Amino acid sequence: MPFDLDMIRAVYKALPQRVEEARKKLGRPLTLAEKILYSHLHPESPLQNYNRGKDYVFFAPDRVAMQDATAQMALLQFMTAGRDKVAVPSTVHCDHLIEAEVGADKDLSKANEVNKEVYDFLSSISNKYGIGFWKPGAGIIHQIVLENYAFPGGMMIGTDSHTPNAGGLGMVAIGVGGADAVDVMAGMPWELKMPKLIGVKLTGKMSGWTSSKDVILKVVRHPDRQRRHRRHRGILRAGRRVPVLHRQRHHLQHGRRDRGHYFYLWV
Amino acid sequence: MGLIGSCTNSSYEDLDRAASLARQAVAKKLKVKSEFTVTPGSEQIRYTVARDGQLRDFEKMGGVVLANACGPCIGQWARHTDDPNRANSIITSFNRNFSKRNDGNPQTRAFVASPEIVTAMAIAGDLTFNPLTDSLVNEDGQQVKLDPPSGIELPTNGFAVEDAGFQPPAADGSNVEVKVDPTSDRIELLTPFKPITQEQLKGMRLLIKAKGKCTTDHISMAGPWLKYRGHLDNISNNCFIGAINYFNDQANKVANYADSDAQAEFMAVPDSARKYKAAGISTVVFGEENYGEGSSREHAAMEPRHLGVRAVIVKSFARIHETNLKKQGMLALTFVNPADYEKIRQDDKIDLLGFDTMAPGKNLRVALHHSDGTTDAFEVAHTYNQAQIDWVRAGSALNKIRQELAGV
């Protein structure tokens, strides 16, 4: 069972008190995103009111996911840190190096041949350092994370720009570079500019042909959003759940960490 | 051509709703006009929709099921086409729509829609098809319309999988050997970097004075080089090949003085770095504003470090790259007076002073010894805190962690 129940229990145990402390410190109600961010402050960043899009803050993510292209240098570096095991639950997913050509079976066996040295390395290093390893053909990192690892209220980083997919289950999930993954796996704090937030209120009802993907594409094209925020900035839906929309979960991201542009739409 | 699935649209409901259209195409005797592929997001979802029939529905309409992997969404697609120069359209349920992303062909126009719309468009073979109002002609010559898609959110019989493809790690990994093929050109174990010494910071040479924008892509180009991302020495052959040399406005052509102080030899940047490194000569990189912006890939810091660059001195840094340089145990410095950038000549011998007594908030000093015998000197600032200075003293942040764990 890949699921880390103990870690999730520990997060939930600490969550109410940390959220309460943050609410008191900031002196106002918090959005869901803020509750997650403030409850994941690293001890090196004291609890205080951080300016969105301005202040750099250290966080302590609950887990790390890596795809097979970015995992290579991250794990080669991690090896030199001299640890027996990764500091937080981590996984490697072999999804990037399989070329689609004819169909599933043939393409997969070709990939296993062409990328053997990479897969052997990733499999053995994962085995050694306590990292869950998802073989070629097991699936795409973000779908596997949704099926096995994502949990509401959690914080994870992933070495791929589509990591916010896990936001669909109500967690803060952010795409990073390999160096960030190394830091967290080695037990160092993870630095991020306090993200900006945008509230979006969705009203109305979807017709039979629309899906939440259409809603997102519409939101992304919204002139206000384009003018004020260009393409880069995630979005967080404010207010109550919209019942017609909850049937699908989607993410929207593509941030620039340096600019504090990071949130996504939770539908 | 229509493509659905990937990490973005692989929920049971996504596939079930799209399959309801595939079933309609068969039932209403519609000949599907476009090619169609399905990329399941995981073995679990693939197994479940194979069991419940949706995968068969796609195959019946002429769809091809691809491996549970990123595939066409990230350009891992050996697309077969009769004429690569013909403008063509693809519609996908993925989440990127820019040129060359999917099949590498600039003639391919990519459109993004929901899996249901992608399926409907593939059936119609026409991007102007509006399923709400338009009808299609079937094989019997009849006008038929597609009904709105329908589907259920979660499988009635639950998810299932035979072999999920998961390998749990060993409970005790101490005896597990990391497998690296010594002949591999793609994976190479790292040797921890050695700390910089004050001695190395005297008589340094200029590797490149980068002009204008210098992003992590200019420093470590992506594309075909990504093949070598697990092999530091091989990927270092792309180091700075995209950066523009201030002195000749060209990319990847810099002066090298390893053989002669008087006579410049022009070569590619990685070659110049390797030549200096082999001669035991340290190098410096100079740059302008927002140096190192872009993707946070660590190779942009590791490659210069590996090739013997000791210091990167710029007008301003992109924060993440600055931190990456610090983590790799290099000196990331900024001009106190940005106009000092103009003082650097390509045949200078460069000293960096004050490294031995480096402390938070205390500037270092650069001395440029020009070939005409004159000297320029100026101050450079840094943002290292004490912990980060300790990284540099240890050779890198990871070296520091290793020393701490070993109780050094």
XYZ file of C-alpha atoms in Angstrom:
675
model
C 0.000 0.000 0.000
C 1.684 3.202 -1.124
C -0.543 5.453 0.989
C 1.152 7.189 3.948
C -1.586 7.113 6.534
C 0.671 7.989 9.471
C 1.907 11.153 7.775
C -1.634 12.244 6.896
C -2.826 11.587 10.463
C 0.016 13.690 11.817
C -0.878 16.573 9.476
C -4.541 16.494 10.533
C -3.651 16.280 14.196
C -1.617 19.484 14.054
C -3.872 21.296 11.586
C -6.667 22.777 13.790
C -4.284 24.384 16.237
C -1.980 25.794 13.579
C -4.917 27.263 11.665
C -6.307 28.777 14.875
C -2.950 30.367 15.689
C -2.664 31.787 12.189
C -6.189 33.175 12.339
C -5.407 34.888 15.617
C -2.111 36.280 14.380
C -3.632 37.663 11.180
C -6.772 38.807 12.988
C -9.146 37.751 10.213
C -10.735 34.668 8.660
C -8.468 32.722 6.299
C -9.096 31.293 2.852
C -8.538 27.572 2.346
C -5.233 28.271 0.604
C -4.032 30.415 3.516
C -4.986 27.763 6.035
C -2.835 25.271 4.196
C 0.063 27.668 3.695
C 0.161 28.953 7.271
C -0.177 25.457 8.730
C 2.867 24.384 6.722
C 5.293 27.110 7.780
C 8.760 25.757 8.440
C 10.174 26.516 11.915
C 12.645 28.893 10.225
C 9.746 31.163 9.199
C 7.934 32.437 12.306
C 4.171 32.868 12.239
C 3.471 36.410 11.050
C 1.430 38.164 8.402
C 3.388 37.590 5.181
C 2.800 39.892 2.225
C 1.417 38.081 -0.789
C 3.597 38.279 -3.848
C 6.355 39.928 -1.838
C 7.724 38.032 1.134
C 9.818 34.907 0.820
C 8.702 32.236 3.245
C 10.070 28.835 4.266
C 7.604 25.972 4.113
C 7.676 22.310 5.134
C 5.835 20.295 2.448
C 4.328 16.924 3.376
C 5.567 15.063 0.341
C 7.575 15.133 -2.896
C 6.772 13.623 -6.287
C 9.268 13.461 -9.152
C 8.898 12.466 -12.767
C 11.619 10.407 -14.395
C 13.285 13.227 -16.338
C 13.745 15.672 -13.437
C 14.263 12.915 -10.838
C 17.615 11.952 -12.297
C 19.688 14.960 -11.244
C 17.606 15.467 -8.101
C 18.402 11.960 -6.860
C 22.035 12.090 -7.990
C 22.352 15.167 -5.811
C 20.364 13.687 -2.951
C 22.826 10.782 -2.827
C 25.613 13.174 -1.912
C 23.756 14.465 1.166
C 24.698 11.337 3.088
C 21.202 10.513 4.363
C 19.907 6.930 4.761
C 16.390 7.865 3.740
C 14.431 10.774 2.347
C 13.223 13.232 4.986
C 9.607 13.263 3.724
C 7.583 10.639 1.811
C 8.650 10.798 -1.845
C 7.890 9.032 -5.099
C 9.357 8.642 -8.595
C 7.119 8.184 -11.628
C 8.313 6.870 -15.003
C 6.052 8.705 -17.415
C 8.102 11.178 -19.464
C 10.422 8.918 -21.420
C 7.888 6.756 -23.254
C 7.422 7.845 -26.847
C 3.952 7.365 -28.316
C 4.117 5.833 -31.751
C 2.141 2.664 -32.440
C 0.184 1.842 -29.296
C 0.553 1.031 -25.610
C 2.275 -2.367 -25.657
C 4.871 -1.818 -28.366
C 5.705 1.722 -27.259
C 6.203 0.573 -23.673
C 8.541 -2.281 -24.516
C 10.579 0.022 -26.749
C 10.861 2.560 -23.900
C 11.967 -0.166 -21.481
C 14.769 -0.992 -23.868
C 15.877 2.527 -24.831
C 15.748 3.914 -21.283
C 16.968 0.855 -19.413
C 19.963 2.570 -17.827
C 17.757 5.395 -16.547
C 15.025 3.104 -15.226
C 17.548 0.779 -13.535
C 19.139 3.740 -11.846
C 15.840 5.266 -10.676
C 14.465 1.937 -9.488
C 17.560 1.041 -7.477
C 18.106 4.471 -5.958
C 14.411 4.649 -4.961
C 14.685 1.232 -3.364
C 17.734 2.323 -1.404
C 16.492 5.609 -0.017
C 12.881 4.790 0.891
C 11.273 6.272 -2.218
C 8.142 4.754 -3.813
C 8.891 3.831 -7.438
C 6.201 3.722 -10.121
C 7.425 1.731 -13.088
C 7.058 2.708 -16.750
C 3.468 1.993 -17.747
C 2.096 2.533 -14.218
C 0.801 5.909 -15.275
C 1.306 9.636 -15.279
C 2.645 11.212 -12.112
C -0.331 13.530 -11.505
C -2.987 10.878 -11.960
C -1.069 8.473 -9.687
C -0.772 11.242 -7.093
C -4.530 11.848 -7.239
C -5.246 8.146 -6.890
C -2.794 7.440 -4.090
C -1.281 10.446 -2.375
C -3.248 13.688 -2.602
C -5.226 14.698 0.485
C -7.178 17.819 1.443
C -5.224 20.291 3.529
C -1.840 18.877 2.579
C 1.102 20.520 0.864
C 3.280 18.832 -1.707
C 5.857 19.773 -4.287
C 6.452 17.977 -7.545
C 9.188 18.324 -10.150
C 6.747 18.983 -12.961
C 4.718 22.021 -13.945
C 1.398 20.150 -13.837
C 1.790 19.225 -10.185
C -1.177 21.445 -9.166
C -3.390 18.666 -10.517
C -3.387 17.428 -6.915
C -5.053 20.709 -5.991
C -8.191 18.984 -7.262
C -8.331 17.198 -3.925
C -7.914 20.419 -1.964
C -4.206 20.463 -1.367
C -1.568 23.033 -2.190
C 0.544 21.276 -4.799
C 3.239 23.231 -6.577
C 5.527 22.465 -9.487
C 9.215 23.055 -8.777
C 12.676 22.330 -10.122
C 14.800 19.382 -9.080
C 16.827 21.531 -6.660
C 13.728 22.207 -4.567
C 12.951 18.496 -4.375
C 16.503 17.857 -3.196
C 16.118 20.418 -0.407
C 12.920 18.889 0.904
C 14.132 15.300 0.599
C 17.352 16.274 2.370
C 15.427 17.913 5.206
C 16.028 21.551 4.320
C 13.261 24.178 4.396
C 11.590 24.978 1.095
C 11.470 28.621 0.049
C 8.542 30.199 -1.792
C 7.297 33.712 -2.331
C 3.987 34.028 -0.494
C 1.484 33.400 -3.297
C -1.062 35.935 -4.457
C -4.674 34.829 -4.455
C -7.587 35.632 -6.709
C -11.161 34.804 -5.843
C -13.494 33.711 -8.642
C -17.222 33.378 -8.105
C -18.876 31.061 -10.561
C -22.596 31.380 -11.079
C -25.112 29.697 -13.375
C -25.468 26.157 -14.565
C -23.599 23.985 -17.035
C -25.262 22.613 -20.159
C -24.917 18.962 -21.167
C -22.017 19.628 -23.480
C -19.888 21.600 -21.043
C -17.426 20.222 -18.551
C -15.263 21.872 -15.924
C -12.474 22.056 -18.510
C -14.659 24.513 -20.437
C -15.182 26.552 -17.286
C -11.468 26.771 -16.746
C -10.719 27.687 -20.337
C -13.286 30.460 -19.993
C -11.826 31.728 -16.727
C -8.323 31.752 -18.197
C -9.590 33.858 -21.101
C -11.367 36.341 -18.854
C -10.257 39.820 -19.968
C -9.770 41.046 -16.394
C -7.475 38.197 -15.706
C -5.542 38.623 -18.928
C -5.082 42.318 -18.516
C -4.175 42.346 -14.885
C -2.321 39.139 -14.546
C -1.313 38.120 -18.031
C -1.275 34.383 -18.416
C 0.543 33.543 -15.259
C -1.362 33.375 -12.059
C -3.417 30.712 -10.566
C -6.884 31.156 -9.357
C -8.693 30.064 -6.291
C -12.421 29.782 -6.275
C -13.921 31.719 -3.408
C -17.090 31.045 -1.546
C -19.190 27.936 -1.332
C -18.926 24.853 -3.417
C -20.871 24.994 -6.637
C -22.748 21.681 -6.716
C -22.964 21.312 -10.483
C -19.250 21.790 -10.803
C -17.903 19.473 -8.199
C -18.260 16.418 -10.364
C -14.926 17.040 -12.001
C -11.794 18.293 -10.480
C -9.386 20.341 -12.375
C -6.389 22.373 -11.917
C -5.000 25.417 -13.460
C -1.572 26.599 -12.823
C 1.602 27.712 -14.512
C 3.187 29.957 -12.106
C 6.374 31.834 -11.763
C 7.580 31.226 -8.267
C 9.799 34.248 -8.460
C 6.825 36.451 -9.017
C 4.538 34.886 -6.473
C 2.115 33.836 -9.158
C 0.838 30.537 -8.107
C -2.667 29.568 -7.438
C -5.203 27.462 -9.143
C -8.847 26.911 -9.539
C -10.520 24.454 -7.274
C -13.723 23.417 -8.915
C -6.676 14.468 -35.202
C -8.178 14.265 -31.697
C -6.307 13.236 -28.564
C -7.842 12.704 -25.132
C -6.595 11.551 -21.758
C -3.214 12.398 -20.169
C -2.913 13.568 -16.573
C -5.360 16.353 -17.306
C -8.449 14.412 -18.344
C -8.251 10.884 -17.091
C -10.972 10.759 -14.507
C -13.506 7.959 -14.851
C -16.157 10.535 -15.627
C -14.060 12.229 -18.326
C -13.551 8.939 -20.119
C -17.116 7.731 -19.546
C -18.624 10.893 -21.001
C -16.295 10.809 -24.010
C -17.102 7.098 -24.503
C -20.814 7.919 -24.610
C -20.075 9.876 -27.796
C -17.959 7.042 -29.209
C -20.924 4.692 -28.699
C -23.216 7.160 -30.468
C -20.864 7.353 -33.442
C -21.078 3.565 -33.862
C -24.839 3.352 -33.172
C -25.631 6.193 -35.564
C -23.359 4.742 -38.252
C -21.101 7.764 -38.357
C -17.754 7.225 -40.005
C -15.200 8.910 -37.746
C -13.312 11.465 -39.835
C -10.218 12.130 -37.736
C -7.601 9.960 -36.117
C -8.207 9.558 -32.431
C -5.995 8.506 -29.502
C -6.684 7.845 -25.838
C -3.957 8.169 -23.206
C -5.129 6.705 -19.883
C -3.597 8.531 -16.914
C -2.766 5.395 -14.970
C -2.887 1.612 -15.112
C -5.711 1.689 -12.572
C -7.929 3.870 -14.739
C -6.949 1.923 -17.869
C -7.787 -1.395 -16.243
C -11.084 -0.055 -14.923
C -12.288 1.393 -18.242
C -11.116 -1.766 -20.024
C -13.267 -3.802 -17.605
C -16.252 -1.474 -17.907
C -16.144 -1.256 -21.712
C -15.255 2.371 -22.440
C -11.899 1.451 -23.918
C -13.655 -0.928 -26.321
C -16.029 1.875 -27.300
C -13.077 4.068 -28.271
C -11.454 1.260 -30.234
C -14.709 0.597 -32.073
C -14.820 4.183 -33.267
C -11.268 3.759 -34.570
C -9.322 5.052 -31.569
C -5.814 3.933 -30.618
C -4.987 3.405 -26.954
C -1.546 4.744 -26.075
C 0.656 3.855 -23.090
C -0.232 5.219 -19.635
C 2.349 7.970 -19.954
C 2.785 11.622 -20.941
C 3.341 10.823 -24.626
C 1.981 13.435 -27.051
C 1.238 15.916 -24.256
C 4.965 16.556 -23.764
C 6.154 16.032 -27.328
C 6.971 12.338 -26.872
C 5.087 11.569 -30.033
C 6.552 9.931 -33.160
C 3.636 11.102 -35.255
C 3.210 9.552 -38.661
C 2.217 12.095 -41.247
C 2.187 12.025 -45.020
C 3.464 15.589 -45.393
C 5.037 17.423 -42.456
C 4.912 20.742 -44.337
C 1.136 20.757 -44.647
C -0.654 22.948 -42.118
C -2.828 20.718 -39.978
C -4.899 20.846 -36.816
C -5.024 18.733 -33.732
C -7.487 19.107 -30.898
C -6.551 17.739 -27.503
C -7.830 17.611 -23.953
C -4.293 18.345 -22.710
C -3.390 21.693 -21.223
C -0.859 23.303 -23.521
C -1.632 24.668 -26.960
C 1.542 26.254 -28.222
C 3.394 25.560 -31.421
C 5.593 22.443 -31.619
C 4.601 21.277 -28.156
C 2.955 18.028 -29.178
C 4.576 16.709 -32.348
C 7.445 19.156 -32.841
C 5.930 20.357 -36.111
C 5.488 24.145 -36.475
C 2.770 23.433 -39.072
C 0.575 21.780 -36.458
C -2.061 24.037 -34.924
C -3.064 22.752 -31.496
C -6.413 23.474 -29.866
C -7.464 22.619 -26.341
C -10.968 21.506 -25.333
C -12.772 19.112 -23.020
C -12.514 15.384 -23.797
C -16.169 15.385 -24.841
C -15.687 18.179 -27.369
C -12.443 16.636 -28.624
C -14.298 13.383 -29.253
C -17.177 15.144 -31.008
C -14.788 17.150 -33.191
C -12.858 13.996 -34.077
C -16.088 12.302 -35.129
C -17.037 15.310 -37.262
C -13.495 15.926 -38.511
C -14.250 19.628 -38.500
C -13.261 22.325 -36.000
C -16.285 24.444 -36.900
C -18.664 21.634 -35.944
C -21.107 22.788 -33.268
C -22.644 19.686 -31.684
C -25.505 21.736 -30.221
C -26.842 22.807 -33.613
C -25.099 20.928 -36.436
C -25.916 17.519 -37.795
C -23.644 15.022 -39.567
C -24.270 12.735 -42.530
C -23.908 9.046 -41.681
C -22.999 6.053 -43.843
C -26.636 5.612 -44.880
C -26.734 9.209 -46.075
C -28.956 10.295 -43.184
C -28.591 13.530 -41.217
C -27.937 12.668 -37.558
C -27.150 14.715 -34.463
C -25.070 13.812 -31.465
C -26.876 13.819 -28.118
C -25.166 15.578 -25.207
C -22.576 13.339 -23.530
C -23.458 11.543 -20.336
C -21.458 9.597 -17.799
C -21.065 8.634 -14.207
C -18.586 10.132 -11.783
C -17.198 6.958 -10.241
C -17.279 3.333 -11.417
C -20.261 1.426 -10.004
C -18.048 -1.587 -9.321
C -15.195 0.480 -7.909
C -11.714 0.922 -9.340
C -9.647 -2.140 -10.016
C -6.145 -2.980 -11.157
C -4.111 -6.157 -11.502
C -0.575 -4.800 -11.466
C -0.455 -1.122 -10.560
C 3.267 -0.992 -11.352
C 4.360 0.110 -7.903
C 7.647 -0.920 -6.328
C 7.758 -0.181 -2.598
C 11.220 0.681 -1.264
C 13.255 -1.717 0.839
C 12.585 -1.355 4.572
C 16.329 -1.153 5.094
C 18.104 0.158 2.031
C 21.625 0.105 3.426
C 22.631 -2.929 1.360
C 20.873 -1.868 -1.819
C 23.271 -0.909 -4.553
C 22.482 2.039 -6.811
C 22.819 0.784 -10.367
C 24.791 3.037 -12.654
C 26.143 1.637 -15.877
C 29.718 2.981 -16.085
C 29.424 3.191 -19.869
C 26.194 5.203 -19.723
C 26.169 8.574 -21.422
C 22.933 9.481 -19.605
C 23.587 8.751 -15.925
C 26.767 9.619 -14.047
C 27.281 9.657 -10.274
C 28.209 13.055 -8.889
C 31.448 13.822 -7.150
C 30.823 16.367 -4.392
C 32.201 19.797 -5.299
C 35.324 20.991 -3.518
C 35.082 24.255 -1.572
C 36.403 27.418 -3.223
C 39.639 28.777 -1.762
C 40.909 32.373 -1.711
C 43.899 31.191 -3.717
C 41.596 30.109 -6.587
C 40.112 33.598 -6.742
C 43.350 35.249 -7.914
C 44.270 35.663 -11.562
C 40.940 34.350 -12.782
C 39.875 34.632 -16.418
C 36.620 35.759 -17.940
C 34.537 32.868 -19.234
C 31.832 35.077 -20.679
C 30.520 38.586 -20.208
C 26.885 37.876 -21.073
C 25.044 40.680 -22.816
C 21.354 41.373 -22.189
C 18.922 38.684 -21.231
C 20.546 35.599 -19.777
C 17.947 33.116 -18.605
C 18.476 29.566 -17.384
C 17.731 28.545 -20.975
C 20.667 30.627 -22.209
C 22.829 29.046 -19.506
C 21.612 25.455 -19.948
C 19.593 24.980 -23.082
C 16.681 22.521 -23.034
C 15.474 20.505 -26.049
C 17.752 17.646 -27.082
C 20.066 18.302 -24.152
C 17.470 17.007 -21.705
C 18.618 13.526 -22.645
C 21.740 14.206 -20.599
C 20.108 15.690 -17.536
C 21.351 12.800 -15.394
C 24.933 13.212 -16.667
C 26.520 16.419 -15.470
C 29.650 16.209 -17.583
C 27.762 15.547 -20.812
C 25.079 18.147 -20.269
C 27.808 20.675 -19.427
C 28.527 20.765 -23.141
C 25.535 23.090 -23.425
C 26.859 25.499 -20.792
C 26.222 29.107 -21.863
C 25.907 28.177 -25.527
C 22.825 30.401 -25.759
C 24.307 33.453 -24.036
C 25.440 36.438 -26.089
C 29.101 37.435 -25.757
C 29.302 41.174 -24.995
C 32.488 41.579 -27.032
C 31.321 40.159 -30.360
C 27.521 39.939 -30.073
C 27.714 36.261 -30.898
C 26.475 33.201 -29.103
C 28.895 30.460 -28.123
C 32.084 32.166 -29.321
C 34.404 33.522 -26.638
C 38.059 34.445 -26.286
C 40.329 32.054 -24.441
C 43.780 32.984 -23.086
C 44.807 29.684 -21.512
C 47.696 29.242 -23.973
C 48.756 32.845 -24.385
C 48.166 36.091 -22.490
C 48.608 38.068 -25.679
C 46.821 36.007 -28.275
C 43.113 35.181 -27.954
C 41.895 31.865 -29.233
C 38.171 31.853 -30.036
C 36.056 28.836 -29.209
C 32.743 27.571 -27.870
C 32.002 28.502 -24.256
C 32.086 24.934 -22.853
C 35.387 24.319 -24.674
C 36.872 27.488 -23.251
C 35.739 26.546 -19.743
C 37.206 23.062 -20.073
C 40.478 24.454 -21.401
C 40.830 26.844 -18.457
C 39.835 24.106 -16.028
C 42.473 21.757 -17.450
C 45.052 24.532 -17.074
C 44.034 25.066 -13.440
C 42.699 28.556 -14.136
C 39.484 29.658 -12.391
C 36.860 31.561 -14.354
C 34.240 34.243 -13.731
C 30.948 35.002 -15.452
C 29.542 38.524 -15.706
C 25.954 39.370 -16.561
C 23.305 42.046 -16.578
C 19.800 42.351 -15.100
C 17.603 39.540 -13.796
C 20.291 37.006 -14.569
C 19.070 33.401 -14.345
C 15.355 34.018 -14.704
C 13.180 31.267 -16.138
C 12.953 27.585 -15.343
C 14.468 26.747 -11.978
C 16.559 23.892 -13.362
C 19.579 23.254 -11.190
C 21.787 22.400 -14.163
C 22.181 26.136 -14.823
C 24.066 26.380 -11.535
C 25.740 22.964 -11.528
C 27.285 23.174 -14.999
C 29.293 26.375 -14.431
C 30.321 24.971 -11.042
C 31.457 21.729 -12.661
C 33.396 23.621 -15.348
C 35.390 25.693 -12.876
C 33.445 28.962 -12.693
C 33.937 30.375 -9.181
C 31.862 33.520 -9.239
C 28.907 34.928 -11.158
C 28.828 38.716 -10.942
C 25.770 40.475 -12.343
C 23.673 43.647 -12.134
C 20.800 41.687 -10.575
C 19.728 38.079 -10.087
C 16.501 36.179 -10.441
C 16.115 35.048 -6.868
C 15.767 31.315 -7.411
C 18.841 31.061 -9.594
C 20.828 33.109 -7.087
C 19.816 30.619 -4.376
C 20.685 27.698 -6.659
C 24.195 29.120 -7.150
C 24.582 29.492 -3.392
C 23.436 25.919 -2.842
C 26.085 24.689 -5.263
C 28.747 26.502 -3.272
C 29.439 29.264 -5.784
C 29.743 32.999 -5.328
C 26.676 34.870 -6.594
C 27.550 38.561 -6.445
C 26.102 41.849 -7.660
C 27.769 45.080 -8.752
C 27.368 47.787 -6.129
C 27.622 50.201 -9.043
C 26.023 48.532 -12.118
C 28.124 50.742 -14.436
C 31.187 48.756 -13.345
C 29.941 46.088 -15.761
C 31.391 48.291 -18.538
C 34.884 48.081 -17.035
C 35.384 44.387 -17.718
C 37.582 43.635 -20.729
C 37.809 40.216 -22.268
C 41.533 39.744 -21.623
C 41.430 40.878 -17.969
C 42.982 38.925 -15.166
C 40.535 39.083 -12.335
C 41.014 38.928 -8.553
C 38.202 38.564 -6.058
C 39.246 39.819 -2.648
C 37.747 39.415 0.802
C 36.488 35.852 0.400
C 38.448 34.655 3.440
C 36.623 37.102 5.681
C 33.259 36.892 3.916
C 30.428 37.744 6.310
C 26.743 38.651 5.973
C 26.278 42.189 4.657
C 29.979 42.732 3.975
C 30.966 43.518 0.389
C 33.724 41.801 -1.533
C 36.106 43.541 -3.919
C 36.964 42.866 -7.541
C 40.276 43.926 -9.086
C 40.605 43.888 -12.876
C 44.165 43.746 -14.200
C 43.963 44.967 -17.781
C 46.452 43.898 -20.419
C 47.665 47.512 -20.845
C 48.962 47.427 -17.272
C 46.180 49.527 -15.773
C 43.865 48.313 -13.025
C 40.217 48.869 -12.145
C 38.718 47.936 -8.808
C 35.181 48.002 -7.479
C 32.960 46.566 -4.774
C 30.499 43.732 -5.242
C 27.660 42.914 -2.849
C 26.120 39.611 -1.789
C 23.036 38.379 0.052
C 24.540 35.322 1.760
C 23.478 34.770 5.359
C 25.791 32.859 7.698
C 24.201 29.474 6.887
C 24.715 30.132 3.176
C 28.320 31.175 3.712
C 28.718 27.835 5.489
C 27.434 26.124 2.327
C 30.176 27.835 0.327
C 32.803 26.889 2.909
C 31.645 23.261 2.691
C 31.580 23.281 -1.116
C 27.794 23.056 -1.387
C 24.634 22.919 0.733
C 24.502 19.147 0.364
C 28.150 18.843 1.444
C 27.195 20.820 4.542
C 24.328 18.458 5.314
C 26.594 15.481 4.809
C 29.177 16.929 7.183
C 26.517 17.619 9.796
C 25.100 14.099 9.535
C 28.614 12.694 9.863
C 29.160 14.883 12.911
C 32.069 16.802 11.363
